Amino acid sequence: GTLRITSGVTLTIAQGAVLRFDGAANTLLNEGALLIQGTENNPAILTSGQEAPAVGDWGGIVSAVTASMTVIQYAEISYANYGVSFAPGSSLTGTIACDTLCVKNSLLEFNNTGLFIDGSEPWVERNVIQYNLDDGIYLNNASPNILTNTIRVNGNNGANDAGIDIRGTSSPSITDGNQISGNSRYGIYVYGSQTSGGDPAPVITGNGIYDNTNYDFYAYNFFDAANVTLDLTANWWGTTDPAVIASRVYDNADSGTLAPVADTSNYVTDPVTLGLVLLQNVTQNLTTIRPYDGDTLDINFDLVAVQANVVLKILTESDRQLVYESTPQLLTAGSQVLSWDGRDIASNYVSDEAY
């Protein structure tokens, strides 16, 4: 059932704790104070209670309007409807101290939506938000600070899914080296209400926004769009070619009546200056492997960074179920390779299907 933290009560979830929930209606509902205190090497885990977990198995963490504190650090949150949702009307504002309203250093994956923020202002920093079926982050009338997150491979369900989906009068600050890449529809999707004073006004600077399927940035349905300019300066777009950047950004040049102007000037030419970690020239040695015959899949890539911890994950293609995850390896810049022998997490050979 739902685990409810009532007003005046504090629940602390310590490092290494594992909470499992069953049922889409069952949540961790915070009406008081919630403090999740995992560590880098021993996170707190909140996930499905099913033996074969699936997206939407439980409701997720809900920060209610009455919550006096929702602080989430070093947590792994998976297989929920909304990994973490913030209800509208809260008087709290998240800060860099991460002591009132924040999600930091956490992993949100295999949810319908990673973060759902409605009319709230949490601090969102240094998280990995990936493999969520709809949006990585959904904002409605919300103005959070979003910085230094990895937001990747989200949105394989609806036509307008995105790494970050921005609606209503949201005015988020999206800065300081967010890496928004590989999302299945859009990197950042901004949709207005076409009413005076009712459109989003995000500030998006100093990020890596690249290799998203439809557009890296898309904005539409704005009031008086030709006279609205959104700040997208000083980002890395995966290229230094202005024409290619323009082709990856949908703005007033594409729709003079409904899309605002996107200012992509002063774009970054070296992603390392933003602290980004890029995998380029990714290839594989085989498209079909026969583990029983000793085949091994080799993933070759170039690492563009000083150094980074790299993990290889193998998912089922049909429903994105995790079947294998390698031990993190600290790799340096240059050509690298990671391998998979066709076995799952339990060292059993996987079944015949697409991965």
GROMACS .gro file of C-alpha atoms in nm:
model
  355
    1GLY     CA    1   0.000   0.000   0.000
    2THR     CA    2   0.089   0.368   0.019
    3LEU     CA    3   0.350   0.468   0.278
    4ARG     CA    4   0.231   0.805   0.408
    5ILE     CA    5   0.444   1.054   0.601
    6THR     CA    6   0.196   1.277   0.783
    7SER     CA    7   0.248   1.643   0.869
    8GLY     CA    8   0.490   1.685   1.159
    9VAL     CA    9   0.654   1.347   1.103
   10THR     CA   10   1.005   1.293   0.960
   11LEU     CA   11   1.101   0.975   0.776
   12THR     CA   12   1.472   0.916   0.717
   13ILE     CA   13   1.573   0.648   0.468
   14ALA     CA   14   1.936   0.555   0.526
   15GLN     CA   15   2.205   0.430   0.293
   16GLY     CA   16   2.155   0.075   0.174
   17ALA     CA   17   1.783   0.070   0.255
   18VAL     CA   18   1.563  -0.105  -0.001
   19LEU     CA   19   1.192  -0.023  -0.025
   20ARG     CA   20   0.974  -0.222  -0.264
   21PHE     CA   21   0.622  -0.120  -0.366
   22ASP     CA   22   0.345  -0.310  -0.545
   23GLY     CA   23   0.054  -0.150  -0.726
   24ALA     CA   24   0.032   0.155  -0.950
   25ALA     CA   25  -0.171   0.347  -0.689
   26ASN     CA   26   0.080   0.286  -0.411
   27THR     CA   27   0.327   0.565  -0.341
   28LEU     CA   28   0.566   0.705  -0.086
   29LEU     CA   29   0.350   1.008  -0.002
   30ASN     CA   30   0.530   1.285   0.182
   31GLU     CA   31   0.304   1.529   0.364
   32GLY     CA   32   0.569   1.594   0.632
   33ALA     CA   33   0.947   1.560   0.601
   34LEU     CA   34   1.131   1.305   0.389
   35LEU     CA   35   1.508   1.266   0.402
   36ILE     CA   36   1.670   1.004   0.180
   37GLN     CA   37   2.039   0.980   0.266
   38GLY     CA   38   2.215   0.724   0.053
   39THR     CA   39   2.583   0.741  -0.035
   40GLU     CA   40   2.768   0.713  -0.363
   41ASN     CA   41   2.869   0.354  -0.293
   42ASN     CA   42   2.558   0.253  -0.101
   43PRO     CA   43   2.247   0.427  -0.235
   44ALA     CA   44   1.895   0.393  -0.101
   45ILE     CA   45   1.679   0.196  -0.343
   46LEU     CA   46   1.307   0.247  -0.408
   47THR     CA   47   1.168   0.015  -0.670
   48SER     CA   48   0.911  -0.242  -0.775
   49GLY     CA   49   0.824  -0.537  -0.558
   50GLN     CA   50   0.760  -0.758  -0.859
   51GLU     CA   51   0.992  -1.045  -0.943
   52ALA     CA   52   0.985  -0.932  -1.306
   53PRO     CA   53   0.964  -0.552  -1.266
   54ALA     CA   54   0.805  -0.327  -1.527
   55VAL     CA   55   0.751   0.043  -1.583
   56GLY     CA   56   0.463   0.173  -1.370
   57ASP     CA   57   0.463  -0.108  -1.111
   58TRP     CA   58   0.420   0.153  -0.835
   59GLY     CA   59   0.326   0.520  -0.808
   60GLY     CA   60   0.660   0.674  -0.706
   61ILE     CA   61   0.759   0.937  -0.449
   62VAL     CA   62   0.507   1.220  -0.409
   63SER     CA   63   0.603   1.548  -0.241
   64ALA     CA   64   0.272   1.701  -0.133
   65VAL     CA   65   0.195   2.070  -0.091
   66THR     CA   66   0.215   2.036   0.288
   67ALA     CA   67   0.563   1.879   0.285
   68SER     CA   68   0.809   2.072   0.502
   69MET     CA   69   1.109   1.896   0.343
   70THR     CA   70   1.174   1.659   0.057
   71VAL     CA   71   1.545   1.588   0.029
   72ILE     CA   72   1.661   1.301  -0.190
   73GLN     CA   73   2.033   1.228  -0.218
   74TYR     CA   74   2.199   0.918  -0.359
   75ALA     CA   75   1.881   0.725  -0.431
   76GLU     CA   76   1.794   0.480  -0.708
   77ILE     CA   77   1.428   0.513  -0.807
   78SER     CA   78   1.289   0.281  -1.073
   79TYR     CA   79   0.980   0.117  -1.224
   80ALA     CA   80   0.739   0.383  -1.095
   81ASN     CA   81   0.478   0.590  -1.274
   82TYR     CA   82   0.650   0.915  -1.171
   83GLY     CA   83   0.989   0.852  -1.012
   84VAL     CA   84   0.950   1.170  -0.805
   85SER     CA   85   0.660   1.414  -0.837
   86PHE     CA   86   0.632   1.758  -0.677
   87ALA     CA   87   0.277   1.885  -0.625
   88PRO     CA   88   0.181   2.248  -0.698
   89GLY     CA   89   0.147   2.513  -0.432
   90SER     CA   90   0.451   2.440  -0.218
   91SER     CA   91   0.604   2.743  -0.046
   92LEU     CA   92   0.946   2.573  -0.047
   93THR     CA   93   1.227   2.666  -0.284
   94GLY     CA   94   1.519   2.432  -0.342
   95THR     CA   95   1.871   2.567  -0.298
   96ILE     CA   96   2.225   2.448  -0.362
   97ALA     CA   97   2.243   2.339   0.004
   98CYS     CA   98   1.989   2.065  -0.079
   99ASP     CA   99   1.818   2.100   0.260
  100THR     CA  100   1.454   2.173   0.171
  101LEU     CA  101   1.340   2.058  -0.173
  102CYS     CA  102   1.589   1.872  -0.391
  103VAL     CA  103   1.688   1.564  -0.587
  104LYS     CA  104   2.064   1.521  -0.609
  105ASN     CA  105   2.316   1.254  -0.707
  106SER     CA  106   2.040   1.004  -0.780
  107LEU     CA  107   1.942   0.760  -1.053
  108LEU     CA  108   1.590   0.771  -1.198
  109GLU     CA  109   1.531   0.508  -1.462
  110PHE     CA  110   1.266   0.275  -1.606
  111ASN     CA  111   0.979   0.496  -1.488
  112ASN     CA  112   0.703   0.642  -1.702
  113THR     CA  113   0.840   0.988  -1.616
  114GLY     CA  114   1.158   1.041  -1.415
  115LEU     CA  115   1.070   1.375  -1.250
  116PHE     CA  116   0.723   1.535  -1.264
  117ILE     CA  117   0.738   1.892  -1.134
  118ASP     CA  118   0.412   2.089  -1.121
  119GLY     CA  119   0.410   2.442  -0.980
  120SER     CA  120   0.717   2.381  -0.769
  121GLU     CA  121   1.084   2.488  -0.749
  122PRO     CA  122   1.308   2.201  -0.642
  123TRP     CA  123   1.685   2.191  -0.690
  124VAL     CA  124   1.777   1.913  -0.938
  125GLU     CA  125   2.151   1.843  -0.959
  126ARG     CA  126   2.392   1.568  -1.070
  127ASN     CA  127   2.133   1.302  -1.138
  128VAL     CA  128   2.121   1.039  -1.410
  129ILE     CA  129   1.773   1.037  -1.563
  130GLN     CA  130   1.744   0.770  -1.829
  131TYR     CA  131   1.534   0.497  -1.990
  132ASN     CA  132   1.208   0.656  -1.877
  133LEU     CA  133   0.922   0.570  -2.110
  134ASP     CA  134   0.775   0.920  -2.144
  135ASP     CA  135   0.970   1.229  -2.035
  136GLY     CA  136   1.290   1.243  -1.839
  137ILE     CA  137   1.169   1.562  -1.666
  138TYR     CA  138   0.821   1.713  -1.709
  139LEU     CA  139   0.761   2.073  -1.600
  140ASN     CA  140   0.428   2.252  -1.570
  141ASN     CA  141   0.419   2.605  -1.425
  142ALA     CA  142   0.746   2.513  -1.256
  143SER     CA  143   1.076   2.697  -1.212
  144PRO     CA  144   1.336   2.455  -1.079
  145ASN     CA  145   1.712   2.481  -1.104
  146ILE     CA  146   1.832   2.194  -1.323
  147LEU     CA  147   2.209   2.158  -1.341
  148THR     CA  148   2.481   1.904  -1.420
  149ASN     CA  149   2.243   1.614  -1.489
  150THR     CA  150   2.271   1.339  -1.747
  151ILE     CA  151   1.933   1.316  -1.922
  152ARG     CA  152   1.945   1.051  -2.189
  153VAL     CA  153   1.746   0.785  -2.377
  154ASN     CA  154   1.405   0.895  -2.251
  155GLY     CA  155   1.075   0.916  -2.436
  156ASN     CA  156   0.983   0.615  -2.646
  157ASN     CA  157   0.608   0.637  -2.600
  158GLY     CA  158   0.429   0.964  -2.691
  159ALA     CA  159   0.492   1.177  -2.999
  160ASN     CA  160   0.614   1.476  -2.795
  161ASP     CA  161   0.820   1.301  -2.530
  162ALA     CA  162   1.151   1.465  -2.443
  163GLY     CA  163   1.450   1.469  -2.217
  164ILE     CA  164   1.292   1.782  -2.065
  165ASP     CA  165   0.929   1.873  -2.148
  166ILE     CA  166   0.841   2.232  -2.054
  167ARG     CA  167   0.479   2.355  -2.034
  168GLY     CA  168   0.264   2.631  -1.885
  169THR     CA  169   0.445   2.932  -1.741
  170SER     CA  170   0.754   2.734  -1.645
  171SER     CA  171   1.076   2.936  -1.624
  172PRO     CA  172   1.343   2.681  -1.529
  173SER     CA  173   1.714   2.751  -1.517
  174ILE     CA  174   1.881   2.469  -1.713
  175THR     CA  175   2.254   2.531  -1.679
  176ASP     CA  176   2.598   2.412  -1.574
  177GLY     CA  177   2.670   2.116  -1.795
  178ASN     CA  178   2.350   1.913  -1.826
  179GLN     CA  179   2.406   1.644  -2.086
  180ILE     CA  180   2.083   1.597  -2.282
  181SER     CA  181   2.135   1.340  -2.553
  182GLY     CA  182   2.000   1.031  -2.722
  183ASN     CA  183   1.638   1.098  -2.629
  184SER     CA  184   1.394   0.921  -2.858
  185ARG     CA  185   1.187   1.223  -2.962
  186TYR     CA  186   1.323   1.562  -2.847
  187GLY     CA  187   1.607   1.683  -2.630
  188ILE     CA  188   1.407   1.979  -2.492
  189TYR     CA  189   1.043   2.035  -2.592
  190VAL     CA  190   0.879   2.369  -2.504
  191TYR     CA  191   0.507   2.417  -2.569
  192GLY     CA  192   0.325   2.741  -2.497
  193SER     CA  193  -0.040   2.826  -2.443
  194GLN     CA  194  -0.051   3.101  -2.708
  195THR     CA  195  -0.182   3.349  -2.452
  196SER     CA  196  -0.018   3.671  -2.335
  197GLY     CA  197   0.191   3.598  -2.024
  198GLY     CA  198   0.110   3.228  -2.039
  199ASP     CA  199   0.412   3.085  -2.219
  200PRO     CA  200   0.728   2.922  -2.080
  201ALA     CA  201   1.046   3.126  -2.040
  202PRO     CA  202   1.333   2.882  -1.982
  203VAL     CA  203   1.698   2.983  -1.963
  204ILE     CA  204   1.911   2.710  -2.120
  205THR     CA  205   2.286   2.780  -2.119
  206GLY     CA  206   2.610   2.590  -2.076
  207ASN     CA  207   2.478   2.242  -2.162
  208GLY     CA  208   2.541   1.964  -2.411
  209ILE     CA  209   2.225   1.913  -2.620
  210TYR     CA  210   2.287   1.676  -2.908
  211ASP     CA  211   2.200   1.352  -3.087
  212ASN     CA  212   1.830   1.361  -2.999
  213THR     CA  213   1.608   1.200  -3.260
  214ASN     CA  214   1.364   1.464  -3.391
  215TYR     CA  215   1.513   1.794  -3.272
  216ASP     CA  216   1.760   1.884  -3.001
  217PHE     CA  217   1.536   2.180  -2.914
  218TYR     CA  218   1.175   2.244  -3.019
  219ALA     CA  219   0.952   2.538  -2.921
  220TYR     CA  220   0.600   2.605  -3.049
  221ASN     CA  221   0.256   2.757  -2.981
  222PHE     CA  222   0.377   3.090  -2.838
  223PHE     CA  223   0.186   3.418  -2.820
  224ASP     CA  224   0.340   3.690  -3.038
  225ALA     CA  225   0.617   3.440  -3.109
  226ALA     CA  226   0.826   3.661  -3.340
  227ASN     CA  227   0.890   3.900  -3.050
  228VAL     CA  228   0.990   3.630  -2.800
  229THR     CA  229   1.356   3.527  -2.774
  230LEU     CA  230   1.466   3.231  -2.564
  231ASP     CA  231   1.822   3.218  -2.427
  232LEU     CA  232   2.000   2.909  -2.561
  233THR     CA  233   2.346   3.062  -2.567
  234ALA     CA  234   2.677   2.891  -2.487
  235ASN     CA  235   2.559   2.532  -2.539
  236TRP     CA  236   2.735   2.245  -2.716
  237TRP     CA  237   2.519   2.111  -3.001
  238GLY     CA  238   2.739   1.823  -3.111
  239THR     CA  239   2.881   2.030  -3.395
  240THR     CA  240   3.047   2.362  -3.471
  241ASP     CA  241   2.857   2.407  -3.799
  242PRO     CA  242   2.598   2.687  -3.758
  243ALA     CA  243   2.381   2.544  -4.037
  244VAL     CA  244   2.366   2.205  -3.868
  245ILE     CA  245   2.286   2.367  -3.532
  246ALA     CA  246   2.001   2.560  -3.696
  247SER     CA  247   1.864   2.240  -3.849
  248ARG     CA  248   1.852   2.076  -3.504
  249VAL     CA  249   1.665   2.369  -3.342
  250TYR     CA  250   1.299   2.432  -3.428
  251ASP     CA  251   1.221   2.800  -3.376
  252ASN     CA  252   1.093   3.113  -3.550
  253ALA     CA  253   1.295   3.034  -3.861
  254ASP     CA  254   1.072   2.726  -3.902
  255SER     CA  255   0.741   2.883  -3.798
  256GLY     CA  256   0.725   3.261  -3.809
  257THR     CA  257   0.389   3.283  -3.635
  258LEU     CA  258   0.396   3.027  -3.353
  259ALA     CA  259   0.761   2.950  -3.272
  260PRO     CA  260   0.980   3.192  -3.071
  261VAL     CA  261   1.332   3.294  -3.165
  262ALA     CA  262   1.600   3.067  -3.019
  263ASP     CA  263   1.927   3.250  -2.956
  264THR     CA  264   2.195   2.983  -3.003
  265SER     CA  265   2.484   3.229  -3.033
  266ASN     CA  266   2.820   3.187  -2.862
  267TYR     CA  267   2.790   2.810  -2.901
  268VAL     CA  268   3.059   2.595  -2.742
  269THR     CA  269   3.322   2.446  -2.973
  270ASP     CA  270   3.487   2.209  -2.724
  271PRO     CA  271   3.251   2.004  -2.503
  272VAL     CA  272   3.528   1.921  -2.256
  273THR     CA  273   3.520   2.284  -2.139
  274LEU     CA  274   3.168   2.213  -2.005
  275GLY     CA  275   3.282   1.896  -1.829
  276LEU     CA  276   3.079   1.682  -2.068
  277VAL     CA  277   3.153   1.316  -2.129
  278LEU     CA  278   3.094   1.209  -2.488
  279LEU     CA  279   3.103   0.867  -2.650
  280GLN     CA  280   3.174   0.900  -3.021
  281ASN     CA  281   3.229   0.666  -3.315
  282VAL     CA  282   3.040   0.387  -3.141
  283THR     CA  283   3.054   0.059  -3.334
  284GLN     CA  284   2.994  -0.309  -3.262
  285ASN     CA  285   3.170  -0.611  -3.406
  286LEU     CA  286   2.856  -0.825  -3.447
  287THR     CA  287   2.484  -0.774  -3.506
  288THR     CA  288   2.399  -1.132  -3.409
  289ILE     CA  289   2.587  -1.320  -3.139
  290ARG     CA  290   2.578  -1.689  -3.055
  291PRO     CA  291   2.701  -1.711  -2.695
  292TYR     CA  292   2.696  -2.094  -2.695
  293ASP     CA  293   2.952  -2.081  -2.978
  294GLY     CA  294   3.176  -1.847  -2.781
  295ASP     CA  295   3.073  -1.523  -2.955
  296THR     CA  296   3.141  -1.198  -2.769
  297LEU     CA  297   2.988  -0.861  -2.850
  298ASP     CA  298   3.249  -0.584  -2.854
  299ILE     CA  299   3.134  -0.221  -2.826
  300ASN     CA  300   3.408   0.009  -2.954
  301PHE     CA  301   3.398   0.384  -2.891
  302ASP     CA  302   3.605   0.697  -2.849
  303LEU     CA  303   3.580   0.861  -2.508
  304VAL     CA  304   3.592   1.241  -2.520
  305ALA     CA  305   3.671   1.343  -2.162
  306VAL     CA  306   3.967   1.351  -1.931
  307GLN     CA  307   3.835   1.034  -1.768
  308ALA     CA  308   3.499   0.884  -1.680
  309ASN     CA  309   3.336   0.582  -1.520
  310VAL     CA  310   3.172   0.386  -1.803
  311VAL     CA  311   2.910   0.112  -1.767
  312LEU     CA  312   2.771  -0.120  -2.034
  313LYS     CA  313   2.400  -0.203  -1.995
  314ILE     CA  314   2.209  -0.450  -2.209
  315LEU     CA  315   1.830  -0.403  -2.232
  316THR     CA  316   1.555  -0.592  -2.410
  317GLU     CA  317   1.450  -0.394  -2.717
  318SER     CA  318   1.077  -0.457  -2.671
  319ASP     CA  319   1.026  -0.327  -2.316
  320ARG     CA  320   1.367  -0.199  -2.202
  321GLN     CA  321   1.414  -0.455  -1.928
  322LEU     CA  322   1.766  -0.460  -1.789
  323VAL     CA  323   1.934  -0.797  -1.843
  324TYR     CA  324   2.303  -0.714  -1.791
  325GLU     CA  325   2.508  -0.438  -1.632
  326SER     CA  326   2.887  -0.433  -1.627
  327THR     CA  327   3.100  -0.321  -1.336
  328PRO     CA  328   3.191   0.051  -1.373
  329GLN     CA  329   3.533   0.103  -1.529
  330LEU     CA  330   3.732   0.424  -1.494
  331LEU     CA  331   3.848   0.493  -1.850
  332THR     CA  332   4.066   0.768  -1.994
  333ALA     CA  333   4.024   0.964  -2.316
  334GLY     CA  334   4.076   0.777  -2.642
  335SER     CA  335   3.966   0.452  -2.805
  336GLN     CA  336   3.801   0.204  -2.571
  337VAL     CA  337   3.608  -0.123  -2.585
  338LEU     CA  338   3.354  -0.294  -2.358
  339SER     CA  339   3.241  -0.652  -2.415
  340TRP     CA  340   2.941  -0.875  -2.342
  341ASP     CA  341   2.937  -1.254  -2.352
  342GLY     CA  342   2.560  -1.298  -2.387
  343ARG     CA  343   2.493  -1.372  -2.022
  344ASP     CA  344   2.250  -1.193  -1.790
  345ILE     CA  345   2.308  -1.052  -1.442
  346ALA     CA  346   2.278  -1.404  -1.295
  347SER     CA  347   2.540  -1.536  -1.544
  348ASN     CA  348   2.278  -1.733  -1.741
  349TYR     CA  349   2.268  -1.715  -2.119
  350VAL     CA  350   1.992  -1.478  -2.236
  351SER     CA  351   1.703  -1.595  -2.451
  352ASP     CA  352   1.682  -1.540  -2.826
  353GLU     CA  353   1.545  -1.192  -2.888
  354ALA     CA  354   1.652  -0.841  -2.983
  355TYR     CA  355   1.857  -0.639  -2.731
   0.00000   0.00000   0.00000
